[in-house]
PDB file of C-alpha atoms in Angstrom:
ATOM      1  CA  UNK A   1     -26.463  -4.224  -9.948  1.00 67.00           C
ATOM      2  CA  UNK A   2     -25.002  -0.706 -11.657  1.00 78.00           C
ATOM      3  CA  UNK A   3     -24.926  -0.041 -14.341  1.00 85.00           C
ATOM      4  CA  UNK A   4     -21.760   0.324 -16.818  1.00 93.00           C
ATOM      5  CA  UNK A   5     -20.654   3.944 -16.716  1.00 93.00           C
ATOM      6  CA  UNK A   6     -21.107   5.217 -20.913  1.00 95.00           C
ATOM      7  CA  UNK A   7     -17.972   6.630 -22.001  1.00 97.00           C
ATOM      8  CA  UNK A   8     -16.421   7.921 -25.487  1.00 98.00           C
ATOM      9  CA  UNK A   9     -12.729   8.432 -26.260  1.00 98.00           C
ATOM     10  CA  UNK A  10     -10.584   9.685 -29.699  1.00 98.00           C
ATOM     11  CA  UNK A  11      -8.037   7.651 -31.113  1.00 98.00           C
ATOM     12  CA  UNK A  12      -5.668   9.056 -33.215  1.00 98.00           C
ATOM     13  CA  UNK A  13      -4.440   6.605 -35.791  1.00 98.00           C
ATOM     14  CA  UNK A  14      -0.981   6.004 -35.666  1.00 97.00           C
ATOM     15  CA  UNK A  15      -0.521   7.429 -31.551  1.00 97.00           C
ATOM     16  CA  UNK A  16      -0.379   5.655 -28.492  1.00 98.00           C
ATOM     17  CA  UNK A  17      -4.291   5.605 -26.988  1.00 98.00           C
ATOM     18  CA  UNK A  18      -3.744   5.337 -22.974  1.00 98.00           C
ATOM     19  CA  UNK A  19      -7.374   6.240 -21.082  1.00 98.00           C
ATOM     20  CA  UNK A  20      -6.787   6.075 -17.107  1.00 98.00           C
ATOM     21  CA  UNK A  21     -10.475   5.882 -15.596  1.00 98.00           C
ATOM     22  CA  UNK A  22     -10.127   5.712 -11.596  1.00 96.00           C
ATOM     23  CA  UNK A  23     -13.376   3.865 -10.198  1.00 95.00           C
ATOM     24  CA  UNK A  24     -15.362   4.444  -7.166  1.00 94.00           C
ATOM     25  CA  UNK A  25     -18.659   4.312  -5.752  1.00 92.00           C
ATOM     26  CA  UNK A  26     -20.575   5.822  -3.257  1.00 94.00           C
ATOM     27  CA  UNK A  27     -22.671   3.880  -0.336  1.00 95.00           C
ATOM     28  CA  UNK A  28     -26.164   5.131  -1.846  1.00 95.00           C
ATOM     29  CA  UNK A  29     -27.303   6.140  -5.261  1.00 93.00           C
ATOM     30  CA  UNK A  30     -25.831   9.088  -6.875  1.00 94.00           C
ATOM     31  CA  UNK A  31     -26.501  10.616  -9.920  1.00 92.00           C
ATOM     32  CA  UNK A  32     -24.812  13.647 -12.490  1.00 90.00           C
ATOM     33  CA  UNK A  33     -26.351  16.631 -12.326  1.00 94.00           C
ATOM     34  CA  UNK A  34     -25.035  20.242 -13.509  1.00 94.00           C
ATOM     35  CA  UNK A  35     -21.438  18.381 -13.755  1.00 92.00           C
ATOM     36  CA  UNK A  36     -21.323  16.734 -10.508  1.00 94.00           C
ATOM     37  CA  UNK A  37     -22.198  14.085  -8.494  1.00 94.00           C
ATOM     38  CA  UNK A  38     -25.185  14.562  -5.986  1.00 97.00           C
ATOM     39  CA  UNK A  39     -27.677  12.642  -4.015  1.00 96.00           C
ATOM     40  CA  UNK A  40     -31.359  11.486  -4.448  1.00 94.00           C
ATOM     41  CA  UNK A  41     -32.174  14.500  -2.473  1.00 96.00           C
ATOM     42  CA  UNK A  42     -30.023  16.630  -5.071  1.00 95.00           C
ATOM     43  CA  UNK A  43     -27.470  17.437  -2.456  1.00 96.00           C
ATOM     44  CA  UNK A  44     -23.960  17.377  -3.305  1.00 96.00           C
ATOM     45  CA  UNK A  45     -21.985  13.931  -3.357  1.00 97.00           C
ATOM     46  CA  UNK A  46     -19.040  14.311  -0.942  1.00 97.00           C
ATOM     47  CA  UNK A  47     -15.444  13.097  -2.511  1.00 95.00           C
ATOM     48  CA  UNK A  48     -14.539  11.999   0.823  1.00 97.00           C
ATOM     49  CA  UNK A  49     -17.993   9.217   0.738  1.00 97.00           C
ATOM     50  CA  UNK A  50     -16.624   7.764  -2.295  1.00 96.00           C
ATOM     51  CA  UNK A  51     -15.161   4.419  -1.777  1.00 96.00           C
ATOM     52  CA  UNK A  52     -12.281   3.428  -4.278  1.00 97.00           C
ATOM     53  CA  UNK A  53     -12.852   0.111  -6.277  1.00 96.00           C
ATOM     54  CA  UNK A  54     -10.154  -2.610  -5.614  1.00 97.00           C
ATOM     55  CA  UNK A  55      -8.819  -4.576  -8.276  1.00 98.00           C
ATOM     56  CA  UNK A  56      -6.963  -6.887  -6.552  1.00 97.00           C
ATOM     57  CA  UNK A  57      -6.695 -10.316  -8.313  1.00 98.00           C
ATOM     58  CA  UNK A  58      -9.067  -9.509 -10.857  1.00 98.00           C
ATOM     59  CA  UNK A  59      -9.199  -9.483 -14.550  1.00 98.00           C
ATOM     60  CA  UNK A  60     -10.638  -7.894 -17.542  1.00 98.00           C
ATOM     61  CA  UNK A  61     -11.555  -7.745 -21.121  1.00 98.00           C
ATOM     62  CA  UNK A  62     -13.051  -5.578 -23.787  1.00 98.00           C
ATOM     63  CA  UNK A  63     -13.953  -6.652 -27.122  1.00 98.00           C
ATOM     64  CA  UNK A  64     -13.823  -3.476 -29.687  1.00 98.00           C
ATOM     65  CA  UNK A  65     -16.823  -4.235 -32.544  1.00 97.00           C
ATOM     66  CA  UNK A  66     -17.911  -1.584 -35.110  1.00 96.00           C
ATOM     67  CA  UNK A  67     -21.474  -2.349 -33.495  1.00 94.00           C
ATOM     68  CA  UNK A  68     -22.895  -4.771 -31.317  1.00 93.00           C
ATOM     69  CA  UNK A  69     -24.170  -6.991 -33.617  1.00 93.00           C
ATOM     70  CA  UNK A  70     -20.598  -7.645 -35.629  1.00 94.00           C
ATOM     71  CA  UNK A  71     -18.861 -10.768 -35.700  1.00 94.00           C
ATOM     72  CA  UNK A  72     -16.017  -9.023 -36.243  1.00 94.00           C
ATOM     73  CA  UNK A  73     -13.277  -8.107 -33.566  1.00 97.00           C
ATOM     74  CA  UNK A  74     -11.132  -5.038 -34.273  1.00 97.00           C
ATOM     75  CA  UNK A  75      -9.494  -5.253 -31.267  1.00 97.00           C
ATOM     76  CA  UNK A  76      -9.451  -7.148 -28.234  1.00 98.00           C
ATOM     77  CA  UNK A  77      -7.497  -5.682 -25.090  1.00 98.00           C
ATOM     78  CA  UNK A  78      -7.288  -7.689 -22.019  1.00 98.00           C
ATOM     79  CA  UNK A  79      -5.126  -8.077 -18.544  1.00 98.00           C
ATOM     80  CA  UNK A  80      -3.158 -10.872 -20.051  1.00 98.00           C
ATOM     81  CA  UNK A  81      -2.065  -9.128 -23.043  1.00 98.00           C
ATOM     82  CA  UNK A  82      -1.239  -5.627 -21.647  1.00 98.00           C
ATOM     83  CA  UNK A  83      -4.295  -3.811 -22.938  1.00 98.00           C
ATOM     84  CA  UNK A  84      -5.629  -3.364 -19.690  1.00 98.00           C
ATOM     85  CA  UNK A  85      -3.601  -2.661 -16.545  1.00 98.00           C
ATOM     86  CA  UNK A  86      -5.781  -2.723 -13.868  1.00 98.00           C
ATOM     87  CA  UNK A  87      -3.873  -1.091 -10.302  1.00 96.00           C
ATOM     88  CA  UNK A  88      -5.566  -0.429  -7.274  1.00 96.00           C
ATOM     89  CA  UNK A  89      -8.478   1.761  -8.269  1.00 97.00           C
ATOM     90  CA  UNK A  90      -7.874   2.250 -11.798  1.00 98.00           C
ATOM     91  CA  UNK A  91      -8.058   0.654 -14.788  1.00 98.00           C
ATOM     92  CA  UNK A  92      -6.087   1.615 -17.395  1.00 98.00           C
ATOM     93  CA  UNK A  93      -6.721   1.125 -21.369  1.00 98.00           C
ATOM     94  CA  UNK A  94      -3.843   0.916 -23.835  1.00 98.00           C
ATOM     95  CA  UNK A  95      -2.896   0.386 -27.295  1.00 98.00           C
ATOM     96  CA  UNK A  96       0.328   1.105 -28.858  1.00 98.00           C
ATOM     97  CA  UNK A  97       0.996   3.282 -32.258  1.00 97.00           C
ATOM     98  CA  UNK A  98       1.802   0.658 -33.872  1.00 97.00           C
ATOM     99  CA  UNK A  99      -1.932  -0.921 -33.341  1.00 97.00           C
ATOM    100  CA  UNK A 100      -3.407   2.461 -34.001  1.00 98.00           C
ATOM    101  CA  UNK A 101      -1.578   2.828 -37.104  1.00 97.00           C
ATOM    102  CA  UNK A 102      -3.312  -0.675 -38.431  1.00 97.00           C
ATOM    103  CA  UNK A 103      -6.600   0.361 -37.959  1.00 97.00           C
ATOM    104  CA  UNK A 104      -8.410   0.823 -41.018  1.00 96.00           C
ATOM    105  CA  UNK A 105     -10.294   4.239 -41.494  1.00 97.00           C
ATOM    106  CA  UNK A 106     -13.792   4.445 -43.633  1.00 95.00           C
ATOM    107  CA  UNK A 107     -16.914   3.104 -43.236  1.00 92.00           C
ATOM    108  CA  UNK A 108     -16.873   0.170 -45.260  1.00 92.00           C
ATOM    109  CA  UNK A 109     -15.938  -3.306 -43.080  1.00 89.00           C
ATOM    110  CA  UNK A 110     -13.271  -4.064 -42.317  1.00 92.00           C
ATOM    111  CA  UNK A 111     -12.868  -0.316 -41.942  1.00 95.00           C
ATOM    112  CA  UNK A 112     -14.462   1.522 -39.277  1.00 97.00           C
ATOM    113  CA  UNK A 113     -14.977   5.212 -37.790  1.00 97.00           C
ATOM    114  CA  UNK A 114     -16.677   4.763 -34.747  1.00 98.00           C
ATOM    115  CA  UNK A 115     -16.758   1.283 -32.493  1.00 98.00           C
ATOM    116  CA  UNK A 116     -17.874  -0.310 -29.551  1.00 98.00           C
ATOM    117  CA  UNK A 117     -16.978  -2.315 -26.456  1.00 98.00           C
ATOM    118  CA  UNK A 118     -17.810  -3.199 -23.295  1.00 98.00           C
ATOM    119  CA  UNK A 119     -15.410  -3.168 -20.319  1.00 98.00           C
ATOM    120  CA  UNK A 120     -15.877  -6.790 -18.576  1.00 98.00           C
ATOM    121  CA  UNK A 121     -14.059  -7.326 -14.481  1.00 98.00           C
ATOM    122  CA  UNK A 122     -13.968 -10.705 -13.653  1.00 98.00           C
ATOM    123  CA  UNK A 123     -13.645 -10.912  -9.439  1.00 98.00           C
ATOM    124  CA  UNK A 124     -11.367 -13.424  -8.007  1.00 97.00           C
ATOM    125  CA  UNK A 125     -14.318 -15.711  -7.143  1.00 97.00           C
ATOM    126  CA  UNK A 126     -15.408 -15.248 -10.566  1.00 98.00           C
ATOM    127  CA  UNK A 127     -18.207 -12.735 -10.535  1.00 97.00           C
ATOM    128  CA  UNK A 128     -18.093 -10.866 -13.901  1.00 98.00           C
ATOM    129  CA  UNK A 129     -19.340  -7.277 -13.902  1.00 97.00           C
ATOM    130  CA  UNK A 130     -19.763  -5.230 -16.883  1.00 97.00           C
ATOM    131  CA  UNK A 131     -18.220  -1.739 -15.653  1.00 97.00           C
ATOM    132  CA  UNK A 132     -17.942   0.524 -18.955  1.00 98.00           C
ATOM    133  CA  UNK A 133     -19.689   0.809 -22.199  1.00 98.00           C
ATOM    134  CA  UNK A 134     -17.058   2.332 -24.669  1.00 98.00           C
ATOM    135  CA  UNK A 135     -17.719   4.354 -27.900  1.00 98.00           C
ATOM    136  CA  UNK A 136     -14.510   4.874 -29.925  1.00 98.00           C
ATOM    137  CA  UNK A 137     -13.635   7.439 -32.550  1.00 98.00           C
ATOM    138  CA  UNK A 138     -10.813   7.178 -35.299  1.00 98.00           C
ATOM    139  CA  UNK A 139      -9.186  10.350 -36.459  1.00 98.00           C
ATOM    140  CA  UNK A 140      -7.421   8.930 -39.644  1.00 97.00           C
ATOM    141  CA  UNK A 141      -3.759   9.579 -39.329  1.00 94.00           C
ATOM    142  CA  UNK A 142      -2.035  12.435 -41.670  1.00 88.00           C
ATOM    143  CA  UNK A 143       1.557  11.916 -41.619  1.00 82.00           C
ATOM    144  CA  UNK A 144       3.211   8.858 -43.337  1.00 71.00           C
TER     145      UNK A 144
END
């Protein structure tokens, strides 16, 4: 088991969010240390050990919530509708202006300034591994 790398993006309300995060791993445990990757032994992790993830035939999901806990979905992007390409070793997250630009911004429900979600890969044979935990910030949008 890994676990899910912890990531946070900015989306601007009312422009196009596309995040391309290129996976790979490395045949023992690494860790991030002094920004990069190294060893147990605190050696350096070389680029040329790391193996590229292949996405082949899988799919994925990501539920955005303004917290774990919320019944709520704000958004849900997926490999069936577009907002998640997944290609070779990356997997890419997308959501048009137009979707940005419906977001609500405040901190009252269903408004939100900061959410959640967790990046799901489903394996052809139907293995499901959570790869990414996501925290997402909305910059309310200026110009209308």
């Amino acid at each position: 088991m890994s676990i899910p790398a912890r990531l946070t993006f900015h989306i601007l309300q009312g422009a196009t969010f596309a995040e391309a995060l290129e996976r790979v791993t490395y045949p023992y445990p690494v860790r991030w240390e002094c920004g990069r990757l190294v060893k147990e032994d605190g050696s350096a992790a070389p680029a040329a050990d790391a193996v590229p993830e292949n996405y082949t035939g899988c799919t994925a999901r990501v539920q955005l919530r303004r917290d774990i806990d919320s019944q709520d979905v704000i958004a849900e992007l997926t490999t069936e509708n577009d907002g998640i390409v997944l290609d070779g070793a990356w997997l890419r997250l997308n959501l048009s202006a137009i979707q940005t630009a419906a977001f609500a911004y405040g901190g009252v429900a269903p408004a939100w300034e900061t959410c959640i979600g967790q990046v799901e890969v489903t394996r052809p044979g139907g293995e499901v591994e959570r790869q990414y935990e996501l925290t997402l910030v909305l910059h309310p949008e200026g110009t209308r």
